[in-house]
Coordinates of C-alpha atoms (C1' of nucleotides) in Angstrom, one line a residue:
Chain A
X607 CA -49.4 -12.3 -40.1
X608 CA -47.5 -12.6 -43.0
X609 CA -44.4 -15.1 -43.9
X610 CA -41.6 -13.0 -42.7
X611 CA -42.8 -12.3 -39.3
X612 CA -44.0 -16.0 -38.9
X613 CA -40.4 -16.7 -39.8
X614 CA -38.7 -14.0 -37.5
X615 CA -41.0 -15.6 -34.6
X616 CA -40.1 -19.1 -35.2
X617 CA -36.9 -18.8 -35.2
X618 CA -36.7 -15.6 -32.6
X619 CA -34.1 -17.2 -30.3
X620 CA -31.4 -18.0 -33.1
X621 CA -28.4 -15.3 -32.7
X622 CA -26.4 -13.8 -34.5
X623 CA -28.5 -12.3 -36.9
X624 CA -26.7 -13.9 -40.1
X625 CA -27.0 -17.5 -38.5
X626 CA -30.6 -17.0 -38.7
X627 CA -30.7 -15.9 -41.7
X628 CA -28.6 -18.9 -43.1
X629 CA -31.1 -20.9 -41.5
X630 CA -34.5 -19.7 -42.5
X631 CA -32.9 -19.2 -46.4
X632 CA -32.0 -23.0 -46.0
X633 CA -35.3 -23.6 -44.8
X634 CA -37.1 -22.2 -48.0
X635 CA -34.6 -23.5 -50.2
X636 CA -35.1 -27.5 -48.6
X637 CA -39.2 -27.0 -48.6
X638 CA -38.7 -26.1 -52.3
X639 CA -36.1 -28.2 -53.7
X640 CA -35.6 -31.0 -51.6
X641 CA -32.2 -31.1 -49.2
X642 CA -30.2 -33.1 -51.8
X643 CA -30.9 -30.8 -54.8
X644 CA -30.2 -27.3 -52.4
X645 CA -26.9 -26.3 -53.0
X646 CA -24.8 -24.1 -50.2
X647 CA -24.2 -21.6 -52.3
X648 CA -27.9 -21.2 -53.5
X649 CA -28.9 -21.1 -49.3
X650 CA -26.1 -18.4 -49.1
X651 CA -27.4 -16.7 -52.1
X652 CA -31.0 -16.8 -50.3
X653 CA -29.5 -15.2 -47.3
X654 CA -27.6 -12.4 -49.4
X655 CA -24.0 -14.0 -48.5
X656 CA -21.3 -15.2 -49.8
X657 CA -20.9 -19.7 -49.8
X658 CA -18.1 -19.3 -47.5
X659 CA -20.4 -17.3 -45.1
X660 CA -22.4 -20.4 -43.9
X661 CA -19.6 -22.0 -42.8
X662 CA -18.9 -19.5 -40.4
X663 CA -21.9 -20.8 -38.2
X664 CA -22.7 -23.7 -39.1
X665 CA -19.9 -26.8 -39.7
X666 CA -22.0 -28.7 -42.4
X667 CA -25.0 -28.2 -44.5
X668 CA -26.4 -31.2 -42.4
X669 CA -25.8 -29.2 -39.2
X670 CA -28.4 -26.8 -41.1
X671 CA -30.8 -29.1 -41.4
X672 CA -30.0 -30.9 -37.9
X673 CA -31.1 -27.3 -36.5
X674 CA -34.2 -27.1 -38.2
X675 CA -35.5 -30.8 -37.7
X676 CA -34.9 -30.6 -34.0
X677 CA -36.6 -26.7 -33.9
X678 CA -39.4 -27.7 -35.1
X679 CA -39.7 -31.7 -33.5
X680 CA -39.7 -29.8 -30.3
X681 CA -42.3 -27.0 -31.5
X682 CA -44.4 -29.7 -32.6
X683 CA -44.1 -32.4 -29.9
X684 CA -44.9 -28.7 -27.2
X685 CA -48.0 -28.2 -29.1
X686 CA -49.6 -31.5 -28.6
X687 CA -48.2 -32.0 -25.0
X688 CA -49.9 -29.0 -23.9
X689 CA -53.1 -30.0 -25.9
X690 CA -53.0 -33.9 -24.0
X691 CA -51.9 -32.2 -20.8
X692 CA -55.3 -29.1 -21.0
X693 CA -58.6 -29.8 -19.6
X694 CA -61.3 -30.9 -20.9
X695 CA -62.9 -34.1 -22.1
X696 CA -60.8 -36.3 -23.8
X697 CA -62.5 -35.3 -26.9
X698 CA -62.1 -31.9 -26.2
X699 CA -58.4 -32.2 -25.8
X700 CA -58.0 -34.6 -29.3
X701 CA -59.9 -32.4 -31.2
X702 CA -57.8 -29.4 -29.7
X703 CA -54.4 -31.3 -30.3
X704 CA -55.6 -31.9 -33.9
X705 CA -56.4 -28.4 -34.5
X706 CA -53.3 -26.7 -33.4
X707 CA -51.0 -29.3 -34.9
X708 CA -52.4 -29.4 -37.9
X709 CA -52.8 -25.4 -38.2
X710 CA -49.2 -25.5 -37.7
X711 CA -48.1 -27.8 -40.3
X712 CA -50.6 -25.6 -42.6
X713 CA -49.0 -22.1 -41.4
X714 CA -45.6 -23.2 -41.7
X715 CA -45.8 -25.6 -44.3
X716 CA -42.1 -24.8 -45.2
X717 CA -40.3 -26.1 -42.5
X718 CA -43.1 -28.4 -41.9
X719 CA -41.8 -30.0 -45.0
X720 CA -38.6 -29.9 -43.9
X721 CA -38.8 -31.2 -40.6
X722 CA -41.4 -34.1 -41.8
X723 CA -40.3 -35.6 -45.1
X724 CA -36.1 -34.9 -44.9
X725 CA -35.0 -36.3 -42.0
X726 CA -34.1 -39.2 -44.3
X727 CA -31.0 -37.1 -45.2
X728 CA -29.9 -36.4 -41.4
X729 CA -26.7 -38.5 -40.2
X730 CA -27.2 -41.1 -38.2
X731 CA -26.7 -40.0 -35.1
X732 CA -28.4 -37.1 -35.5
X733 CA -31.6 -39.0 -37.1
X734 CA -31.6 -41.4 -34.1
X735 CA -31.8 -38.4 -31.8
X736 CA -34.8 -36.8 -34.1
X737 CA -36.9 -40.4 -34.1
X738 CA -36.7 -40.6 -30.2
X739 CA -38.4 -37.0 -30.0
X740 CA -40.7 -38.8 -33.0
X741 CA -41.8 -41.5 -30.5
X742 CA -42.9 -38.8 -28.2
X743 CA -44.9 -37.1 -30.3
X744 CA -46.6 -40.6 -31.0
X745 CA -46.9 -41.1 -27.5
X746 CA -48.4 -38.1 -26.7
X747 CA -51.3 -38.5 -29.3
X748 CA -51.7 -42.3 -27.9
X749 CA -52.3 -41.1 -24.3
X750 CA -55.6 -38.7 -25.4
X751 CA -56.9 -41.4 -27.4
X752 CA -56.2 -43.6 -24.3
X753 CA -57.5 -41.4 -22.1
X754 CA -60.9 -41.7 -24.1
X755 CA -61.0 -45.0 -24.6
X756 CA -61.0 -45.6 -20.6
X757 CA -63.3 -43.1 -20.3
X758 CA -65.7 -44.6 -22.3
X759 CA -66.0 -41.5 -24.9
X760 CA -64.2 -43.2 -27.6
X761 CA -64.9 -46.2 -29.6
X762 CA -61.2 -47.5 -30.7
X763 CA -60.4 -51.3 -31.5
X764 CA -56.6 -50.9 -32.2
X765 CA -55.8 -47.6 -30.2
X766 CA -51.6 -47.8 -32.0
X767 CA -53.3 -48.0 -35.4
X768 CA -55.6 -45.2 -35.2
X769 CA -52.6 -43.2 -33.6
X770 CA -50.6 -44.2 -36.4
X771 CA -53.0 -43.4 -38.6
X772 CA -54.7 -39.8 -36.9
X773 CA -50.8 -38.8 -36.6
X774 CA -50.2 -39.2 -40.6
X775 CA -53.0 -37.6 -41.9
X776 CA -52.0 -34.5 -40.1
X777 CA -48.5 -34.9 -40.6
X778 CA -49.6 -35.1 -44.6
X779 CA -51.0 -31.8 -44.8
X780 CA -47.6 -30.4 -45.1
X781 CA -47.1 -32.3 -48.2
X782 CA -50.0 -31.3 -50.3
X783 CA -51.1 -27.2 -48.4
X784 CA -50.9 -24.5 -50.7
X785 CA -50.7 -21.0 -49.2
X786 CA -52.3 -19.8 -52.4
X787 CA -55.1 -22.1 -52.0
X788 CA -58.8 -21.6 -51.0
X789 CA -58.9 -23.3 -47.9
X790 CA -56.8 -21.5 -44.4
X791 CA -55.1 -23.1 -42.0
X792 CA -57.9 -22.4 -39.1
X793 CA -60.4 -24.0 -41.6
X794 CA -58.4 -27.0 -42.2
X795 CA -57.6 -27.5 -38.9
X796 CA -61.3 -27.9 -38.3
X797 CA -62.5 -29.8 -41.0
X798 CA -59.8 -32.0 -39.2
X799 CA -60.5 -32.2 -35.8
X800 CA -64.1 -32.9 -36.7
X801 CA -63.0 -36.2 -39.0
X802 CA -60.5 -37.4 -36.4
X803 CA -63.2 -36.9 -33.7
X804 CA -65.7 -39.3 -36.0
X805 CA -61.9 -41.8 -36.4
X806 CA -62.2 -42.5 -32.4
X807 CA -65.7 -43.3 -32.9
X808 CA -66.6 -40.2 -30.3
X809 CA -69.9 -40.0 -29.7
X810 CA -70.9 -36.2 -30.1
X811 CA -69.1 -33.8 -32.2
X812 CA -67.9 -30.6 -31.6
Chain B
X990 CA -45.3 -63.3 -52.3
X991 CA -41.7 -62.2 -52.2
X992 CA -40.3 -58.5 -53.5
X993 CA -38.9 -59.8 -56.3
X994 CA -42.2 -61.4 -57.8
X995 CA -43.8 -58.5 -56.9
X996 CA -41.8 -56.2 -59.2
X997 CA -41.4 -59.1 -62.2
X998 CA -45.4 -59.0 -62.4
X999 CA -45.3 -55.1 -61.7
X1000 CA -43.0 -54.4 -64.6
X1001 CA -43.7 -57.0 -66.5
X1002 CA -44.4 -55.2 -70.1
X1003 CA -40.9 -53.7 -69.6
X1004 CA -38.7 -55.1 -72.1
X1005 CA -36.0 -55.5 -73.1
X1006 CA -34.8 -57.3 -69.9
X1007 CA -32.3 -55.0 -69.4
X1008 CA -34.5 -51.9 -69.4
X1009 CA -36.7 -53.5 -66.8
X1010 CA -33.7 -54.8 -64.5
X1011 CA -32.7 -51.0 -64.8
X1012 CA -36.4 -50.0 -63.9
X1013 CA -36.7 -51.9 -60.7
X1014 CA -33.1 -51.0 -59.8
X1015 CA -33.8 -47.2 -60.1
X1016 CA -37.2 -47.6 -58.5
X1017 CA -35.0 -49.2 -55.1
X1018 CA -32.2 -46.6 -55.2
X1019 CA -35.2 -43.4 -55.7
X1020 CA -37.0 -45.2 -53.0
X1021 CA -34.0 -45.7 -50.5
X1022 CA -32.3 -42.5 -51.0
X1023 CA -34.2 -40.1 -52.8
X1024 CA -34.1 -39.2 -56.6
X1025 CA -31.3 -36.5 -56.2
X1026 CA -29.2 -38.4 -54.0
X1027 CA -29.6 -41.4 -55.7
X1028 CA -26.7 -41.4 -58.8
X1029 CA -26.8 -43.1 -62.3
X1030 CA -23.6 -45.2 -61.5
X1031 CA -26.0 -46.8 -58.1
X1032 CA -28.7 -47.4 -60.6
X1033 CA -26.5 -49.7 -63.4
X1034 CA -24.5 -50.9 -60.5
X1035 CA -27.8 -52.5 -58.5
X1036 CA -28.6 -53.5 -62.6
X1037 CA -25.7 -55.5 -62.7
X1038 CA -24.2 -53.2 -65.8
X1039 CA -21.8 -50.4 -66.6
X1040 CA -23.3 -46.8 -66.0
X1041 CA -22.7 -46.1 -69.8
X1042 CA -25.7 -49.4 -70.1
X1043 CA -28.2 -46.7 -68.5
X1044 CA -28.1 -44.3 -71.5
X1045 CA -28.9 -47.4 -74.1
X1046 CA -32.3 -47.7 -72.7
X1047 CA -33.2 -44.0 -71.1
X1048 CA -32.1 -40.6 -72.2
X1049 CA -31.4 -39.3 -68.7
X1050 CA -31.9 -40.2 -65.0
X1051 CA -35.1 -38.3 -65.4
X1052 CA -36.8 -40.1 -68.0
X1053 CA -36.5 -43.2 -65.4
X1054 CA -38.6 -41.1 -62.6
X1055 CA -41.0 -40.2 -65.5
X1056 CA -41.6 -44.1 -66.5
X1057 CA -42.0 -45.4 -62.5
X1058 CA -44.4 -42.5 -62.1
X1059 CA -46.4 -42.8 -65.0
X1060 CA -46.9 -46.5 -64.4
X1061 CA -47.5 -46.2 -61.1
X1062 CA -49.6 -43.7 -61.0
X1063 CA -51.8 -45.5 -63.5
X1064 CA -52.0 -48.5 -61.8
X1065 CA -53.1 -46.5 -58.8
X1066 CA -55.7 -44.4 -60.5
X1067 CA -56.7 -47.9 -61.8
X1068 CA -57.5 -49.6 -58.6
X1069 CA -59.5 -46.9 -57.9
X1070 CA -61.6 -46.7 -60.9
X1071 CA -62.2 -50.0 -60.5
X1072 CA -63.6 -50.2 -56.6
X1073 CA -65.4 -46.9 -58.6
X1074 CA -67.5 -48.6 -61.0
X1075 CA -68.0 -52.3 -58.9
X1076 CA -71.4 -53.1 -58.1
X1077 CA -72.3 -52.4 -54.8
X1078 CA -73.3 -49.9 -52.2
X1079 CA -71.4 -46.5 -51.9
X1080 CA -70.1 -47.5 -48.5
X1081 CA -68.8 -51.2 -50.1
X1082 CA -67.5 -49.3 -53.2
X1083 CA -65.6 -46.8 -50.6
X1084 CA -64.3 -49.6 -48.1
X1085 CA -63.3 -51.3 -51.5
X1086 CA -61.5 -48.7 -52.8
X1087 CA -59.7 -47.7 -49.5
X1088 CA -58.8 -51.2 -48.5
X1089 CA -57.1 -51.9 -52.1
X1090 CA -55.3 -48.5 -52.6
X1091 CA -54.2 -48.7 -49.0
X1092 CA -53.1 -52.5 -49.5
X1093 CA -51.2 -51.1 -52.6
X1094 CA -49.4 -48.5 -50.9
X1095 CA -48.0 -51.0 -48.4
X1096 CA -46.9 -54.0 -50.4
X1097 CA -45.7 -51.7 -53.2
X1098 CA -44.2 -48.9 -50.8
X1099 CA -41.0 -48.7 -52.4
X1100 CA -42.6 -47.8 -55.9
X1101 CA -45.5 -45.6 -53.9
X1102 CA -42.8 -43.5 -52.2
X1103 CA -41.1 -42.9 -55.1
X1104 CA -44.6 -42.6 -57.0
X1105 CA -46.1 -39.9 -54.0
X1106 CA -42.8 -38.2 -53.0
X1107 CA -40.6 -37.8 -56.0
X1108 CA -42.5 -35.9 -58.8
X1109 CA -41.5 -32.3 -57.4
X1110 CA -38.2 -33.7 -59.3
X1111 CA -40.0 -34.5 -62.8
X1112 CA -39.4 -32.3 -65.8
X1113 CA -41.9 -29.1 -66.5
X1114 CA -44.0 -31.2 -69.3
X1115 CA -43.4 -34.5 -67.3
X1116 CA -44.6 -32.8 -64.1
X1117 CA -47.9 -31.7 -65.6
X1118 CA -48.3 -35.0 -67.4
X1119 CA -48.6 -36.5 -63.7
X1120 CA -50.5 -33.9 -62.0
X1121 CA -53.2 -34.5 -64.9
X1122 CA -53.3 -38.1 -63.5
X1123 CA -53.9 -37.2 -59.9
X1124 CA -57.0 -34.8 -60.2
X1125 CA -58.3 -37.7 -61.7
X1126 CA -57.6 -39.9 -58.9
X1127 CA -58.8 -37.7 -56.9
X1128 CA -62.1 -37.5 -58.9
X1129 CA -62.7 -41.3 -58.5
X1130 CA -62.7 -41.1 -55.0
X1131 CA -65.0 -38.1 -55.1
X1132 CA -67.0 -39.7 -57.1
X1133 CA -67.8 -42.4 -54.6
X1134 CA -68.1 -40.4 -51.6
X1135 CA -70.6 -38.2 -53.9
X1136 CA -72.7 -40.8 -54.5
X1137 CA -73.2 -41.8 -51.0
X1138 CA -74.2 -38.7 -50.3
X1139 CA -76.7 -38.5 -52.9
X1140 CA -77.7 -42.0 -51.6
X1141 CA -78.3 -40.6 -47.8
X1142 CA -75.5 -42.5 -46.5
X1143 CA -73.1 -40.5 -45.8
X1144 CA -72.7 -37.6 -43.8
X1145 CA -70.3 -35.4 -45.2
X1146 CA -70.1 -31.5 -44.5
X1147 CA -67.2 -30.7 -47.0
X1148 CA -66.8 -33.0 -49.9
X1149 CA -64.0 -31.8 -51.4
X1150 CA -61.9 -31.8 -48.2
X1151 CA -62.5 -34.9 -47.1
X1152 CA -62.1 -36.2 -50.1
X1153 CA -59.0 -35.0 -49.6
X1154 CA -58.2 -36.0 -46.6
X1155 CA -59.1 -39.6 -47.6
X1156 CA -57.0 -39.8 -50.1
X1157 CA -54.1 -38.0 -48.1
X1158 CA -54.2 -40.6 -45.6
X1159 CA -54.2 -43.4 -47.9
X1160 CA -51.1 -42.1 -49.8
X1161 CA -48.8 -41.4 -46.8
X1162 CA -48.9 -45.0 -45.9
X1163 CA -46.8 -45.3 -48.1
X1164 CA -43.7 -42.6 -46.4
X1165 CA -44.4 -45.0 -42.7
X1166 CA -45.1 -48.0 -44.0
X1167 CA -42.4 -50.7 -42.7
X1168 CA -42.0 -54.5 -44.7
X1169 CA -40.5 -55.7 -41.4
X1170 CA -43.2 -54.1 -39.3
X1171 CA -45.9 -56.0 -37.7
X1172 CA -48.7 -54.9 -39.6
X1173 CA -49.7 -56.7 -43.0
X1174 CA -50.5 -54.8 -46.0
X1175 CA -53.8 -56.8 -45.5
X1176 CA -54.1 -55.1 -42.0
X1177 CA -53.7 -52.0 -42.7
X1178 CA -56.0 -51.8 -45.4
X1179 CA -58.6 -53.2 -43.1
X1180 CA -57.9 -50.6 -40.6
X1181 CA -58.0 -47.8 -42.9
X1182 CA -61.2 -48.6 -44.8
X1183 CA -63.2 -48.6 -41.1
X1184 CA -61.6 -45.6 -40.2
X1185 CA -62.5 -43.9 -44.0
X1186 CA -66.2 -45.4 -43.3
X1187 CA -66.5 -43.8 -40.2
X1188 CA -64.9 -40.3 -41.5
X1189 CA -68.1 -39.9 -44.1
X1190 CA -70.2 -40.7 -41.1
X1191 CA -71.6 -43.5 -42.8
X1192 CA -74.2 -45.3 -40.6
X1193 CA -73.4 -49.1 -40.4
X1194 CA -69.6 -50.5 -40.0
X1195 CA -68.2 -53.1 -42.7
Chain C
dC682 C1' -3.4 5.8 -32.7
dG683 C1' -2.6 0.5 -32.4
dC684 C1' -4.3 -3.7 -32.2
dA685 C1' -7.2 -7.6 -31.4
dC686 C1' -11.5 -9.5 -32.6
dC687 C1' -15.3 -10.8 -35.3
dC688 C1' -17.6 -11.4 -39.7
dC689 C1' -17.2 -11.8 -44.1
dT690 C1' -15.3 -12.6 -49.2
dA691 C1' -12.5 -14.2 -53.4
dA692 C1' -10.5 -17.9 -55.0
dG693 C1' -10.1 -22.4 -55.5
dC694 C1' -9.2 -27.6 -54.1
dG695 C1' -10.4 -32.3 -54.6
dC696 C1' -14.1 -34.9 -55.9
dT697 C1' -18.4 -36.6 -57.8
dT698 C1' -22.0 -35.8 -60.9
dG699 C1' -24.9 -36.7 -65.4
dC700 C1' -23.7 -37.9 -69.6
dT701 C1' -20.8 -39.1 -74.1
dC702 C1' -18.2 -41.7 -77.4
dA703 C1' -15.2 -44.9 -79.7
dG704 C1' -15.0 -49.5 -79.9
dG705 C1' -15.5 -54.7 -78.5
dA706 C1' -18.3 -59.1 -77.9
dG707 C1' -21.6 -62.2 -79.6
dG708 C1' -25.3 -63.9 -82.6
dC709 C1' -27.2 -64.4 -87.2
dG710 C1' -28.1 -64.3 -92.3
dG711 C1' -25.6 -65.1 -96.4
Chain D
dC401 C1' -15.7 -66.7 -94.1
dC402 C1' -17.7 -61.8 -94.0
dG403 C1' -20.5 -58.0 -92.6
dC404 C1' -24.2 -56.2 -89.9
dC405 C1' -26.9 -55.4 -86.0
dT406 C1' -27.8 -55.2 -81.0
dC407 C1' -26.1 -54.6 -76.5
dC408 C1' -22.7 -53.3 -73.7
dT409 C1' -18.1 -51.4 -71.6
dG410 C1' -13.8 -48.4 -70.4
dA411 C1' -12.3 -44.1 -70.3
dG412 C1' -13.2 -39.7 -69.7
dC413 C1' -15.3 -34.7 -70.3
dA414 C1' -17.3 -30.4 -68.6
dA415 C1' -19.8 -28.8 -64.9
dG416 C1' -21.1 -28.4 -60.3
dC417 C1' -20.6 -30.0 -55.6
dG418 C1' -19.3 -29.3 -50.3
dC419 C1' -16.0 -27.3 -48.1
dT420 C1' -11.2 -24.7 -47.0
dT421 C1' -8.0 -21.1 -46.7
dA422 C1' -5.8 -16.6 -46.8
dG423 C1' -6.8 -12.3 -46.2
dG424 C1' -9.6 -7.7 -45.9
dG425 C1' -12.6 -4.3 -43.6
dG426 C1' -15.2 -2.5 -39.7
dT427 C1' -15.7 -1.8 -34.7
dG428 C1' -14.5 -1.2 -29.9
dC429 C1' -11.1 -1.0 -26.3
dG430 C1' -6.6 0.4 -24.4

DNA sequence: CGCACCCCTAAGCGCTTGCTCAGGAGGCGG
DNA sequence: CCGCCTCCTGAGCAAGCGCTTAGGGGTGCG
């Protein structure tokens, strides 16, 4: 599957059809550049408009990145609630979570970008409405490793840290994936699960 | 140790005072804000001078993110080198190496996130300048893991990617990482270098 | 046809940006 | 006292910023 139809999938339900493609332009120009060095007129540009187009749709270049921050929270926060919520061992279900949330980050490292390492730039209210669905997303990790730990499959002395820590190691491969690079998604992904699996001190791996 | 001692010592072969006051300013506003939200009049105002002082000491706002990367990437790369060559076994020299770098990243977070997160903003030359320094980072650490491979220690399947993902983990402590948190530097560099140990499968616990 | 509606553009406003430049304050050797 | 050197400031320039406004063209409905 290539870029454009991963982008026409991810952001399907966004109507009309120019909004969306203010939106996934600003998302390609933010990954790149950085929210503070992407001009409007170089997202309208992207999207083959004119500047004043964008405000058409959306009130504020924040309100573009507001959008795309709380798109893909909620995309990631789904993917690891359903993985904590599957069956299977707890081990199973942690090295599942890992897997799929770091395959994302890898398959669409661009707004993973966005969505991971701009939120500093969101307003304040906005930002405070992004870090509650952040504390999810820690929460839902937590509960597997939880879940493991009173099962007696994991070996965890400080079950926050290792969240913490399981959490930002995936998170990171946003920053550093190249598409161009040797190594897929699906492969990272794996090499992942099977190092976070050896984190929680789990006693066989898969 | 309080902030401010920690940057006098870190920036201590910055002179003339000026310069350095300049240094440690722009290294808090990059940190805070970003580099391209962050603008020369913040910078000489948190100096204490007029933004016409800035262009006495630096050509541009640029060269200012050059010099905080290049000396902190260096002292990084340092650190590691050092827990590199110590005496020891692989597994001490990798705990070592973790434990400081990690401890770095969290007393020094303000320099490390501009260090780790800013250099997409560097200049063309400056940029490769930089990049030069971080495959060799990345070597050191490889070079450790190697050898305890080669010793029968560890149990590593993909070299290359976990060295990777050792080194990813370290560095993002530096994007959470809160002063006013409850963790100590000294924590979570303890934390980190049990959870490395485990990561390379390597036999005992430190 | 007439007209309202939506989507878009050309032009530009007010402001901030990185950076420059002429000149002033203070120390120091003679 | 002078003249020089170092370090700094006040004022400001050209360019680029986010965003606004007045108006044009296409489409669908009566």
């Amino acid at each position: 599957m290539g870029a454009q139809a991963q982008r026409t999938e991810e952001w399907a339900d966004v109507t009309p059809d120019a909004a969306r493609r203010l939106l996934t332009a600003a998302v390609e120009a933010f990954a790149e550049r950085g929210y503070h060095a992407t001009t409007t007129r170089d997202i309208a540009g992207r999207a083959g408009m004119s500047p004043a187009a964008l405000y058409i749709h959306y009130r504020t270049k924040e309100e573009l990145l507001y959008r795309i921050s709380g798109v893909g929270h909620r995309l990631a926060l789904g993917i690891l609630r359903q993985a904590r919520d599957g069956a299977g061992t707890p081990a199973e279900r942690l090295a599942d979570a890992v897997r799929r949330f770091v395959r994302w980050h890898a398959e669409h490292h661009t707004t993973a970008r966005v969505v991971q390492y701009e939120l500093g730039a969101l307003g304040e209210e906005h930002y405070a409405e992004i870090v509650a669905l952040r504390r999810d997303t820690d929460g839902a990790v937590r509960d597997i490793i939880e879940d493991g730990v009173a099962a007696g499959d994991f070996d965890v002395p400080d079950v926050r840290g290792t969240t913490l820590a399981v959490l930002s190691l995936c998170i990171d491969v946003a920053r550093w994936f190249n598409a161009d690079g040797k190594r897929t998604p699906g492969e990272v992904g794996e090499l992942y699960a099977s190092l976070v699996l050896r984190m929680v001190g789990c006693a066989e791996d898969s």
